Amino acid sequence: MHLRKMAGRIDVAKILLQNSEGQFLVVKKVESYDEMGGKWELPGGKMENGEDREKSVKREVLEETDLKVENLRDVVRVEVEAENCVNCYIMYSRDFTGEAKLSDEHSQYRWVRPDEFRDMEWHSDAGYGLPPMVFLQKYLEKENEYM
């Protein structure tokens, strides 16, 4: 068995942000954004030093979409091993204010149903959002909380 050496660990916090119609917010990276350019992802991003996942999600969503998010719930923690070990916390909320206005990092946003999510072009690390979106109620019933 051949083991690849990973560059490092990256902590990421993403959100399943649901509107009153039951759709989830997704954002598309600008074309010029490395290998992720032109691909879809959940809002959120890298956690800053000393930042917890809730603060990170609130900051990232505000920076990326100009939406203010409250009342976050843990959904699941996923670890993706590729070039880096990506430790991703996925959170959920229906409580947000504002009108979506994208930062320079993204070119589009959409509100999608879980069945639409599957057919979109996601960057390689973004597929972790599909199972929690499809099975959200089961995840939320578990009352997950991560240290």
Short mmCIF file of C-alpha atoms in Angstrom, two decimals, residues 27-41 105-107 121-124:
data_model
loop_
_atom_site.label_atom_id
_atom_site.label_comp_id
_atom_site.label_asym_id
_atom_site.label_seq_id
_atom_site.Cartn_x
_atom_site.Cartn_y
_atom_site.Cartn_z
CA VAL A 27 -22.19 29.55 -3.78
CA LYS A 28 -20.00 29.24 -6.88
CA LYS A 29 -16.29 30.12 -6.78
CA VAL A 30 -15.06 32.64 -9.37
CA GLU A 31 -13.40 30.99 -12.39
CA SER A 32 -9.94 32.31 -11.45
CA TYR A 33 -9.96 30.63 -8.00
CA ASP A 34 -7.41 27.77 -8.44
CA GLU A 35 -8.77 24.24 -9.02
CA MET A 36 -12.01 25.15 -7.23
CA GLY A 37 -12.80 27.92 -9.74
CA GLY A 38 -16.21 27.70 -11.37
CA LYS A 39 -17.38 25.01 -8.94
CA TRP A 40 -20.10 25.07 -6.28
CA GLU A 41 -19.73 24.76 -2.50
CA GLU A 105 -14.56 35.15 -4.10
CA HIS A 106 -17.85 33.92 -5.60
CA SER A 107 -19.63 34.62 -8.87
CA GLU A 121 -20.64 20.66 -10.37
CA TRP A 122 -18.90 20.69 -6.97
CA HIS A 123 -15.22 21.16 -6.31
CA SER A 124 -13.46 18.02 -5.10
#
